[in-house]
Amino acid sequence: MCGIVGYIGHREAYPLIIKGLKRLEYRGYDSAGVVLYDGTDLKLSKTKGKVSDLEERAVKEISLNGSIGIGHTRWATHGVPNDVNSHPHLSNSGNLVIVHNGIIENYEPLKKELIKRGYVFKSDTDTEVLINLIEDVQKKDNLKLGKAVQVALNQVVGAYAICVFDKQKPDEIVVARLGSPLAIGLGKDEFFIASDASPFIEYTSNAIYLEDEEMAIVRLNKPMKVRKIKDDSLVDPYVQELQMNLEQIEKGGYDHFMMKEIYEQPNVIRDTYRGRLHANEGIVRMAGVEDNIEKFTNAQRILIIACGTSWHAGLVAEYIFEEFARIPVEVEYASEFRYRNPIISDKDVVIAISQSGETADTLAAIKLAKEKGAFVFGVCNVVGSSISRESHAGAYTHAGPEIGVASTKAFTTQITVLTMIALRLAKIKGTLSNSEYHRYLLELETIPEKVKEALETNEISKQIASVYKDAPNCLYLGRGYNFPVALEGALKLKEISYIHAEGYPAAEMKHGPIALIDEQMPVVVIAPKQGHYDKVVSNIQEIKSRSGKIIAVVTKGDEQVRALADHVIEIPETSDALSPLLTTIPLQLLSYHIAVMRGCNVDQPRNLAKSVTVE
Ligand code: F6R
C-alpha cells in the first residue's frame, strides 16, 4: 500500500509528482505529501486527506519550483492518518528526506536506540525512524548517502520501497526495494521513480523494476547503478518496454474507474483468451501451462491461494477444476495458509491468484509453498509484479490496469484463465467427453458478447439500487458455481457502499441466516436456469414466505422466478460452469449504483487500498 513518486531531471518536478500521485491513489489515500528542492532549500508540504487536498495546501504553503522531488500518497499502517504522520519525513538535521511504502517491523528497538543517541521524533511512523537511522549511519562513518542507505537497510526487518535524497547533494535520489514494488522510468537525462509505471508512461516507455533487496542510485548525467543491498554486488538490470498506454489509466468518459472497468469486461475477457483459445480448432493453450504440463497432469491436488475477490475467483475455479479435470482442489485464504503448518508436497500444484501481484499474504504463501517443494503457478494481472516473478510459471490475465479499488474485471478475467487451464487439463486427461470439451470452448468464445448483453441490465440495476440504497443489510445467495458469486456480490456491496452484506450458499440459509429475513431484508438470489435451479427456486419460496424482498438474477425468459421475485435481472443463457462470468455483472452494477446514490467514493472506498502489501 502507499504510492510513491520521485523525479530528477530537467522538468518541473511538482506537476509531474502530483499527477503521478493521483494515478497511484488507488494504493492509499489517507494523506499525501511532496518535497521539492528549489535550489536553496527543501520545500515540504503534506496533509491528511487526498492528493487534491495536498494540491490546495501546497500552492499556499511552498514555492512549487524544483526539478528534483519526491511525493507520497499514504495508506496508514503506523500512526493515524494526520498531517504529522504523512510522508515525506525529514531527518533530524533537516537534510535528508524520505518517502516509504511498507512497514519497518523492528522500528521500535531502532527508535529506542536512536532516542538514546539524542534523536527526537515528531511522528508515530516507522518511516521517520528509518530516515534518522540513515542519517545516524551517515554521520557516524561519514558515508555517502547511497552507502548509508545500504548500511541502514541491512539493519531493518520488514518491507519497503523507498526514495531518499539529501538537500546537500540534490543531484541524486537513492531508491531501494524489499517486498514493495518500485519502478524506475528511464528518460533522456531524467529519471522517474514510482510504485508502478503509470505516473510516467507519457514520458518514457523504458523502465526497470527493481527486484527485492536491490537498490539504485539515480544521478543526473550519470549511468544508473543497481546493487544488491546485502552484498553490494552490481546487478545488470533488465530494461522492460512498457505496454501500458495513457488511455488505459484514464476514465475514458465514465464517472468512475469502477464503471469503466465493469464496461471493459467484454473486451478484456476477449484479450484474456486471445491467442490462447481457438475454439473451432478445439485448441486451448497457454505457454506457462504447456511448459509444465506434467506438473499439472500429475498433480495429486491443486491448492489455490488468494485473498478477497481473487479468493472468490479461486472458489469458482475449485468447482471448475473438479468438474472438468477431476483433480481435487482446495482453496485457501493466503493469510491463513501461511500461518498454519500446511501439508504440501512436490505432488501439489499451487495456483496463486492476484490482480496486483503484490498482495503480501499471497506472496508469503507462495514462498512457503515453494519451500515445501510445490510447483507454484501465478495468475496475475500486473505484468512483472512480485507474485508473477516469484512463481515458477504463470499466466497473465491481460485485463489492463484495474484502478477502481473494488475489483471487477480482474475477477472475470481470472475465471477465464482458470477455466482455460481446467479445459486444457480435461482434454489431456480425457475427463470431459470430446463433445463437452468442444461445447465449452465454443461457449467460452461467446462469453464477451454475452457479457455485453448482461451489461444492458445497467438501467434495471440502477432502478433496483434506488429502492434499496438505504437498506442497512443485504443477503446474497447462490448455489454451486454461483455460491462464490454470492460472496463476491456481497463483498462488492459492503466495500463500496458500507452496507453490511453477507453471501451464503442458498441452502445454508436455513441453518441460521433465515432468522434475519423480514420485510426489510433485501435478498439477492442468483438463480440461472442451469445448475441447481429447482433447489434455488425452493429457497426463493422460503424467503418469500418470510416476506423478504427478492432480487433475482435469472436466465432470460424465466417466468417461474419472475412470478415469485420482487425484481428480476435477466442475463443471457450459458452453461452452469461459465455462468459466474455473467451473473456477476449485474451484481457489480447494483453495488456501483447503490454506492453512487449513497454518495460514497466508489473508486476509493474508506480504509481500503488497491494492493495490500502489508500482512
Ligand atoms: C475487492 C478487492 C480485494 C482484492 C484483494 C486481493 O474488491 O479488490 O478483496 O481482491 O485485496 O488483491 P489481489 O488480487 O491484488 O491479490
XYZ file of C-alpha atoms and ligand atoms in Angstrom:
631
model
C 0.000 0.000 0.000
C 1.004 3.644 -0.319
C 2.163 5.141 -3.571
C 5.487 6.832 -4.083
C 6.707 9.062 -6.886
C 10.084 10.662 -7.459
C 11.587 12.752 -10.213
C 15.016 14.059 -11.078
C 15.738 15.739 -14.381
C 15.119 18.939 -16.304
C 11.352 19.355 -15.893
C 9.426 20.986 -13.087
C 9.001 18.115 -10.645
C 5.866 19.307 -8.840
C 3.161 18.881 -11.530
C 4.632 15.584 -12.545
C 4.674 14.286 -8.968
C 1.117 15.450 -8.267
C -0.217 13.857 -11.447
C 1.677 10.678 -10.616
C 0.326 10.575 -7.071
C -3.210 10.906 -8.398
C -2.625 7.877 -10.569
C -1.321 5.991 -7.562
C -4.123 6.970 -5.223
C -5.601 3.524 -5.687
C -2.738 2.398 -3.423
C -3.834 4.536 -0.492
C -5.397 7.911 0.097
C -5.300 8.734 3.799
C -2.787 11.521 3.411
C -0.368 12.889 0.858
C 2.807 14.926 0.688
C 5.536 16.261 -1.528
C 9.012 17.667 -1.078
C 10.974 19.642 -3.663
C 14.429 21.141 -3.696
C 14.134 24.597 -5.237
C 17.845 25.389 -5.486
C 18.106 26.808 -1.985
C 16.255 24.544 0.391
C 13.730 21.732 0.765
C 10.106 22.761 0.295
C 7.828 20.349 2.071
C 4.064 20.230 2.150
C 1.943 17.390 3.470
C -1.554 16.877 4.711
C -4.164 14.432 5.880
C -6.536 13.718 3.018
C -6.233 13.164 -0.675
C -3.795 14.423 -3.265
C -6.306 17.132 -4.189
C -6.095 18.380 -0.573
C -2.333 18.403 -0.869
C -2.557 20.476 -4.044
C -4.702 23.068 -2.293
C -2.306 23.252 0.582
C 0.991 23.136 -1.281
C 0.163 26.048 -3.524
C -0.359 28.254 -0.432
C 2.483 26.834 1.604
C 5.561 26.371 -0.586
C 7.212 27.503 -3.775
C 6.493 24.828 -6.336
C 9.753 25.086 -8.223
C 12.440 22.487 -8.475
C 13.441 19.679 -10.746
C 14.061 17.131 -8.021
C 11.328 15.964 -5.710
C 9.535 13.038 -4.130
C 5.901 12.528 -3.184
C 3.700 10.072 -1.371
C 0.089 9.015 -1.032
C -0.453 7.033 2.133
C -2.392 4.099 3.480
C -1.717 4.330 7.200
C -0.010 1.471 9.000
C 1.947 3.053 11.872
C 0.270 6.162 13.196
C -3.167 7.562 12.410
C -3.609 9.470 9.172
C -2.803 13.063 10.155
C -0.560 15.837 8.864
C 2.414 14.901 11.020
C 2.391 11.211 10.138
C 2.119 11.987 6.423
C 5.174 11.496 4.243
C 7.729 12.782 3.259
C 9.643 12.632 6.528
C 12.750 14.662 7.299
C 15.744 13.528 9.301
C 16.617 15.463 12.471
C 19.212 17.591 10.686
C 16.633 18.508 8.073
C 18.994 17.411 5.322
C 17.591 14.013 4.400
C 14.088 13.314 3.244
C 12.262 10.063 2.554
C 9.047 8.571 1.225
C 8.335 4.954 2.096
C 5.861 2.257 1.130
C 5.903 -0.716 3.512
C 6.488 -1.483 7.167
C 9.655 -1.454 9.238
C 8.833 -4.210 11.691
C 11.751 -3.626 14.077
C 11.239 0.121 14.226
C 10.676 0.153 17.976
C 14.118 -1.088 19.101
C 15.717 1.067 16.410
C 13.762 4.084 17.630
C 14.755 3.450 21.266
C 18.393 3.278 20.268
C 18.139 6.493 18.244
C 16.389 8.284 21.109
C 19.274 7.267 23.369
C 21.578 8.831 20.822
C 19.674 12.105 21.023
C 17.261 11.848 18.116
C 13.779 13.251 18.520
C 10.698 12.141 16.657
C 7.729 14.176 15.583
C 5.576 11.437 14.135
C 4.468 7.952 15.169
C 5.762 6.444 11.960
C 8.293 3.735 11.326
C 9.464 5.796 8.352
C 10.778 8.646 10.459
C 12.831 6.050 12.327
C 14.306 4.826 9.064
C 15.367 8.246 7.810
C 17.036 9.031 11.124
C 18.732 5.657 11.129
C 20.108 6.518 7.692
C 21.270 9.894 8.994
C 22.864 8.331 12.041
C 24.750 5.797 9.938
C 25.796 8.526 7.510
C 27.138 10.768 10.264
C 28.845 8.061 12.287
C 31.005 6.829 9.451
C 30.928 9.876 7.212
C 29.322 7.862 4.420
C 27.851 8.908 1.112
C 24.071 8.742 1.050
C 23.860 5.566 -1.039
C 26.183 3.686 1.300
C 24.372 4.975 4.381
C 21.031 3.804 2.975
C 22.525 0.416 2.278
C 24.019 0.009 5.763
C 20.774 1.157 7.393
C 18.616 -1.173 5.304
C 20.755 -4.087 6.373
C 19.616 -3.380 9.936
C 15.961 -3.257 9.030
C 13.381 -6.050 9.192
C 10.239 -5.529 7.169
C 9.177 -4.356 3.768
C 9.953 -1.208 1.900
C 10.119 0.715 -1.299
C 11.868 3.991 -0.555
C 13.091 7.164 -2.231
C 15.600 9.235 -0.286
C 17.557 12.347 -1.115
C 19.873 14.777 0.599
C 19.405 18.520 0.128
C 23.177 18.911 0.312
C 23.519 16.737 -2.767
C 20.421 17.452 -4.783
C 21.554 15.676 -7.937
C 20.745 12.133 -6.850
C 17.932 10.041 -5.427
C 18.563 6.738 -3.704
C 15.876 4.111 -4.120
C 15.545 0.599 -2.714
C 13.028 -2.174 -2.535
C 12.146 -5.182 -0.444
C 8.624 -6.518 -0.691
C 7.021 -3.353 -2.091
C 7.189 -2.566 -5.790
C 9.349 0.113 -7.342
C 9.752 1.052 -10.996
C 12.319 3.430 -12.443
C 11.428 5.112 -15.733
C 14.427 5.904 -17.877
C 14.176 9.154 -19.807
C 16.753 11.260 -21.608
C 18.706 12.984 -18.822
C 15.897 12.299 -16.393
C 14.583 9.546 -14.145
C 11.087 8.823 -12.903
C 10.515 6.699 -9.858
C 7.149 5.267 -8.884
C 5.327 2.367 -7.271
C 4.139 1.379 -10.724
C 4.781 2.754 -14.166
C 1.509 4.670 -14.503
C 2.915 8.035 -13.297
C 5.439 8.194 -16.097
C 4.040 6.379 -19.100
C 3.659 9.554 -21.157
C 7.354 10.345 -20.686
C 9.094 7.059 -21.348
C 8.339 3.510 -22.336
C 11.502 2.077 -20.789
C 11.529 1.037 -17.187
C 13.428 -1.055 -14.727
C 11.546 -2.858 -11.998
C 13.810 -3.255 -9.009
C 13.908 -6.764 -7.592
C 13.649 -7.429 -3.871
C 16.795 -6.493 -1.946
C 18.025 -4.211 -4.696
C 18.835 -0.544 -4.557
C 19.779 2.053 -7.127
C 21.284 5.491 -7.132
C 19.791 7.643 -9.852
C 22.064 10.544 -10.666
C 21.796 13.341 -13.130
C 24.031 12.819 -16.143
C 25.412 9.552 -14.815
C 24.525 5.963 -15.681
C 22.323 4.356 -13.078
C 23.798 1.595 -10.949
C 21.741 -1.158 -9.376
C 23.196 -3.121 -6.477
C 22.238 -5.903 -4.097
C 21.590 -4.370 -0.696
C 23.061 -7.326 1.169
C 26.389 -7.875 -0.514
C 26.850 -4.727 -2.619
C 27.275 -6.733 -5.822
C 26.351 -4.926 -9.028
C 23.265 -6.106 -10.918
C 22.627 -5.816 -14.621
C 19.019 -4.629 -14.616
C 16.535 -5.723 -17.244
C 15.016 -2.783 -19.104
C 11.392 -3.558 -19.782
C 9.375 -1.999 -22.555
C 6.108 -0.763 -21.072
C 2.870 -1.920 -22.644
C 0.575 0.443 -20.771
C -0.875 3.452 -22.510
C -2.413 6.647 -21.202
C -5.944 5.801 -22.291
C -5.897 2.667 -20.177
C -5.305 4.608 -16.988
C -7.823 7.385 -17.629
C -11.569 7.273 -17.052
C -12.497 7.434 -20.720
C -15.742 9.374 -20.227
C -17.045 7.314 -17.301
C -17.685 8.942 -13.941
C -15.627 6.343 -12.141
C -12.885 3.865 -12.923
C -15.054 1.113 -11.479
C -17.763 1.723 -14.095
C -15.194 1.947 -16.872
C -13.700 -1.333 -15.736
C -17.098 -3.038 -15.477
C -17.778 -1.989 -19.067
C -14.355 -3.128 -20.250
C -15.158 -6.734 -19.403
C -16.314 -7.906 -22.852
C -13.060 -6.662 -24.342
C -10.700 -7.757 -21.631
C -12.178 -11.252 -21.435
C -11.505 -11.461 -25.160
C -7.966 -10.183 -24.562
C -7.533 -12.855 -21.922
C -8.262 -15.715 -24.285
C -6.856 -14.136 -27.433
C -4.157 -16.338 -28.955
C -4.850 -18.996 -26.338
C -8.308 -20.227 -27.235
C -9.046 -21.461 -30.757
C -12.478 -22.901 -30.293
C -13.080 -24.000 -33.866
C -9.860 -25.984 -33.911
C -10.541 -27.412 -30.476
C -7.387 -25.849 -29.029
C -6.752 -24.084 -25.761
C -3.106 -23.474 -24.896
C -1.139 -21.250 -22.573
C 2.630 -21.273 -22.673
C 3.029 -21.382 -18.893
C 0.774 -24.432 -18.707
C 2.229 -26.239 -21.725
C 5.779 -25.830 -20.451
C 4.782 -27.504 -17.210
C 2.062 -29.779 -18.394
C 3.281 -32.830 -16.492
C 3.242 -30.937 -13.225
C -0.426 -30.276 -13.783
C -1.464 -33.670 -15.095
C 0.438 -35.496 -12.350
C -0.833 -33.205 -9.618
C -2.421 -35.131 -6.790
C -4.062 -31.895 -5.697
C -4.389 -28.280 -6.727
C -4.150 -25.775 -3.939
C -5.435 -22.309 -4.736
C -4.248 -19.423 -2.588
C -5.501 -15.873 -2.825
C -7.242 -13.079 -0.932
C -10.518 -11.195 -1.338
C -12.035 -11.169 -4.785
C -9.199 -13.295 -6.132
C -10.078 -15.883 -3.500
C -13.644 -15.848 -4.793
C -12.327 -16.493 -8.314
C -10.386 -19.379 -6.765
C -13.604 -20.813 -5.325
C -15.228 -20.717 -8.756
C -12.132 -22.445 -10.122
C -12.451 -25.181 -7.496
C -15.815 -26.162 -8.950
C -14.483 -25.925 -12.496
C -11.274 -27.927 -11.956
C -13.033 -30.675 -10.075
C -15.835 -30.900 -12.639
C -13.692 -30.639 -15.772
C -10.345 -32.162 -14.849
C -11.286 -34.316 -11.840
C -8.360 -33.044 -9.788
C -9.054 -32.409 -6.102
C -8.838 -28.730 -5.283
C -8.531 -26.819 -2.035
C -8.916 -23.072 -1.853
C -7.288 -21.188 0.983
C -7.013 -17.642 2.153
C -3.324 -16.878 1.730
C -3.299 -15.211 5.136
C -4.420 -18.419 6.857
C -2.333 -20.760 4.768
C 0.913 -19.045 5.627
C 0.378 -19.174 9.366
C -0.553 -22.792 9.792
C 1.681 -25.702 9.048
C 0.113 -26.802 5.773
C 0.755 -30.257 4.384
C 2.190 -29.698 0.937
C 4.381 -31.864 -1.227
C 6.057 -31.806 -4.605
C 2.964 -33.550 -5.978
C 0.911 -30.434 -5.332
C 0.349 -27.633 -7.761
C -0.250 -24.319 -6.049
C -2.113 -21.692 -8.044
C -1.710 -18.192 -6.629
C -4.284 -15.708 -7.894
C -3.674 -11.986 -7.577
C -4.729 -8.995 -9.604
C -1.950 -6.752 -8.327
C 0.619 -9.495 -7.949
C 1.767 -7.643 -4.836
C -0.529 -8.909 -2.065
C 1.797 -9.563 0.862
C -0.026 -12.602 2.234
C -0.246 -14.276 -1.156
C 3.415 -13.595 -1.793
C 4.402 -15.055 1.563
C 2.182 -18.097 0.971
C 3.904 -18.722 -2.362
C 7.296 -18.605 -0.731
C 6.156 -21.116 1.871
C 4.692 -23.430 -0.789
C 7.939 -23.267 -2.754
C 9.983 -24.080 0.326
C 7.827 -27.145 0.807
C 8.514 -28.298 -2.731
C 5.284 -27.396 -4.517
C 5.151 -26.129 -8.060
C 3.698 -22.601 -7.994
C 1.705 -21.178 -10.869
C 0.753 -17.487 -10.696
C -2.382 -15.985 -12.218
C -1.705 -12.250 -12.080
C -2.848 -9.171 -13.897
C 0.066 -6.812 -13.339
C 2.902 -7.758 -15.621
C 6.236 -8.070 -13.861
C 4.618 -7.977 -10.418
C 6.246 -9.674 -7.444
C 3.925 -12.700 -7.461
C 4.384 -13.244 -11.177
C 8.128 -13.202 -10.674
C 8.138 -15.354 -7.575
C 6.018 -18.092 -9.237
C 7.663 -20.933 -11.164
C 5.366 -20.232 -14.099
C 2.119 -18.448 -14.719
C -0.440 -16.866 -16.981
C -1.342 -13.207 -17.096
C -4.973 -12.194 -17.202
C -4.344 -9.259 -19.582
C -7.164 -7.215 -18.058
C -5.205 -3.962 -18.293
C -4.746 -1.649 -15.310
C -7.512 -2.030 -12.728
C -7.641 1.259 -10.865
C -11.002 1.212 -9.091
C -10.277 -0.259 -5.684
C -13.190 -2.691 -5.990
C -12.075 -5.486 -8.247
C -14.331 -6.204 -11.213
C -12.629 -7.088 -14.475
C -9.863 -8.867 -12.582
C -12.442 -11.345 -11.263
C -13.921 -12.283 -14.633
C -10.551 -12.494 -16.372
C -9.132 -14.649 -13.581
C -12.053 -17.038 -14.026
C -11.414 -17.029 -17.775
C -7.766 -18.031 -17.333
C -8.599 -20.701 -14.768
C -11.362 -22.115 -16.985
C -8.914 -22.392 -19.868
C -6.422 -24.262 -17.691
C -9.124 -26.643 -16.499
C -10.249 -27.275 -20.084
C -6.699 -27.982 -21.209
C -6.222 -30.489 -18.401
C -9.601 -32.056 -19.102
C -8.585 -32.569 -22.717
C -5.321 -34.282 -21.781
C -6.841 -36.375 -19.025
C -9.942 -37.245 -21.019
C -12.159 -36.218 -18.126
C -14.609 -34.385 -20.351
C -16.104 -36.056 -23.386
C -14.986 -34.632 -26.707
C -18.360 -33.084 -27.298
C -18.460 -31.471 -23.863
C -14.937 -30.153 -24.329
C -15.774 -28.578 -27.684
C -19.036 -27.213 -26.388
C -17.216 -25.416 -23.561
C -14.583 -23.975 -25.891
C -17.259 -22.614 -28.193
C -19.288 -21.339 -25.273
C -16.287 -19.575 -23.742
C -15.758 -17.791 -27.026
C -19.297 -16.400 -26.876
C -18.872 -15.010 -23.361
C -17.696 -11.491 -24.312
C -20.847 -10.953 -26.397
C -22.988 -12.294 -23.564
C -21.231 -10.070 -21.030
C -22.078 -7.173 -23.326
C -25.705 -8.231 -23.169
C -25.510 -8.629 -19.381
C -24.294 -5.033 -19.216
C -27.632 -3.993 -20.668
C -29.040 -4.672 -17.209
C -27.476 -1.387 -16.109
C -30.780 0.516 -16.147
C -32.735 -2.090 -14.210
C -29.849 -2.448 -11.743
C -29.964 1.305 -11.227
C -33.720 1.228 -10.583
C -33.334 -1.578 -8.063
C -30.468 0.335 -6.452
C -32.760 3.312 -5.898
C -35.204 1.085 -3.991
C -32.619 -0.483 -1.669
C -29.960 2.189 -1.343
C -30.863 2.851 2.298
C -31.084 -0.768 3.397
C -28.816 -1.422 6.372
C -28.213 -5.074 5.428
C -28.360 -7.306 2.410
C -28.064 -11.054 1.830
C -26.675 -12.721 -1.283
C -27.485 -16.351 -2.019
C -26.253 -18.711 -4.714
C -25.514 -22.396 -5.155
C -22.770 -24.371 -6.861
C -20.781 -22.210 -9.253
C -22.777 -19.223 -8.107
C -22.108 -19.552 -4.410
C -18.744 -17.733 -4.834
C -20.585 -15.140 -6.918
C -22.873 -14.543 -3.923
C -19.777 -13.945 -1.780
C -18.350 -11.630 -4.398
C -21.626 -9.709 -4.776
C -21.750 -9.163 -1.007
C -18.119 -8.061 -0.899
C -18.692 -5.549 -3.702
C -21.673 -4.056 -1.906
C -20.060 -3.764 1.512
C -16.731 -2.408 0.359
C -18.056 0.456 -1.733
C -21.424 1.325 -0.152
C -20.675 0.358 3.506
C -23.927 -1.595 3.666
C -23.493 -4.737 5.690
C -23.834 -7.673 3.304
C -23.246 -11.402 3.554
C -23.071 -14.124 0.939
C -24.194 -17.686 1.646
C -24.751 -20.917 -0.228
C -28.521 -20.703 -0.687
C -29.172 -23.950 1.164
C -27.244 -22.769 4.213
C -29.827 -20.076 4.753
C -31.995 -22.324 6.862
C -29.088 -23.080 9.172
C -29.108 -19.600 10.618
C -29.303 -16.605 8.278
C -33.011 -17.182 7.632
C -33.602 -15.664 11.091
C -32.557 -12.324 9.592
C -35.257 -12.322 6.971
C -38.183 -9.962 7.369
C -39.934 -7.449 5.123
C -36.947 -5.072 5.411
C -34.320 -7.516 4.203
C -33.267 -7.427 0.552
C -32.042 -10.827 -0.607
C -30.186 -11.095 -3.878
C -30.604 -14.607 -5.241
C -28.539 -15.860 -8.144
C -30.784 -18.310 -9.946
C -29.752 -19.064 -13.526
C -31.638 -21.883 -15.254
C -28.723 -24.323 -15.311
C -27.305 -25.900 -12.206
C -29.431 -26.263 -9.130
C -32.280 -24.160 -10.407
C -35.150 -26.063 -8.753
C -33.404 -26.049 -5.394
C -32.774 -22.322 -5.628
C -36.409 -21.742 -6.536
C -37.360 -23.561 -3.318
C -35.001 -21.250 -1.401
C -36.681 -18.257 -3.027
C -40.020 -19.563 -1.844
C -38.664 -19.866 1.691
C -37.603 -16.210 1.592
C -40.900 -15.116 0.119
C -42.920 -16.832 2.804
C -40.968 -14.782 5.352
C -41.649 -11.530 3.483
C -38.029 -10.944 2.398
C -37.522 -8.719 -0.634
C -36.226 -10.821 -3.500
C -33.924 -9.521 -6.206
C -33.284 -12.441 -8.534
C -30.637 -12.767 -11.213
C -32.191 -15.161 -13.718
C -31.765 -16.521 -17.215
C -33.614 -14.523 -19.848
C -37.245 -15.589 -20.163
C -37.523 -17.192 -16.727
C -41.183 -16.726 -15.800
C -41.205 -19.002 -12.778
C -38.881 -16.841 -10.691
C -40.396 -13.637 -12.081
C -43.690 -14.703 -10.515
C -42.036 -15.025 -7.092
C -39.430 -12.254 -7.006
C -39.859 -8.539 -6.308
C -37.323 -7.722 -9.020
C -35.640 -9.778 -11.682
C -32.480 -9.071 -13.623
C -32.208 -11.166 -16.755
C -28.905 -12.368 -18.143
C -28.218 -14.435 -21.258
C -28.170 -18.197 -21.078
C -24.883 -20.041 -20.745
C -23.623 -23.294 -19.242
C -23.651 -23.640 -15.479
C -19.839 -23.610 -15.237
C -19.481 -20.371 -17.165
C -22.438 -18.637 -15.567
C -20.360 -16.738 -12.932
C -18.904 -14.713 -15.816
C -22.408 -13.364 -16.450
C -24.193 -13.458 -13.104
C -21.505 -11.321 -11.517
C -22.119 -8.408 -13.935
C -25.469 -7.156 -12.562
C -24.132 -7.542 -9.019
C -21.230 -5.240 -9.856
C -23.667 -2.736 -11.374
C -26.051 -2.926 -8.425
C -23.275 -2.210 -5.911
C -21.923 0.581 -8.069
C -25.258 2.389 -8.300
C -26.084 1.931 -4.619
C -22.690 3.370 -3.663
C -23.094 6.340 -6.018
C -26.612 7.032 -4.695
C -25.297 6.934 -1.124
C -22.656 9.485 -2.040
C -19.766 7.110 -1.405
C -16.390 7.411 -3.047
C -16.722 4.446 -5.369
C -13.160 4.304 -6.634
C -11.563 4.981 -3.286
C -13.680 3.454 -0.538
C -12.727 4.338 3.007
C -9.976 2.370 4.750
C -9.085 0.355 1.670
C -6.195 0.283 -0.762
C -5.813 -1.467 -4.055
C -2.759 -3.546 -3.335
C -2.449 -4.866 0.156
C 1.301 -5.030 0.548
C 1.172 -5.389 4.306
C 0.027 -8.525 6.090
C -12.116 -6.481 -3.514
C -10.688 -6.428 -3.725
C -9.805 -7.155 -2.772
C -8.691 -7.870 -3.553
C -7.694 -8.490 -2.574
C -6.626 -9.280 -3.286
O -12.803 -5.784 -4.495
O -10.217 -5.810 -4.635
O -10.510 -8.042 -1.993
O -9.255 -8.844 -4.360
O -7.096 -7.480 -1.813
O -5.905 -8.477 -4.156
P -5.036 -9.081 -5.309
O -5.942 -9.760 -6.256
O -4.345 -7.909 -5.915
O -4.077 -10.055 -4.670
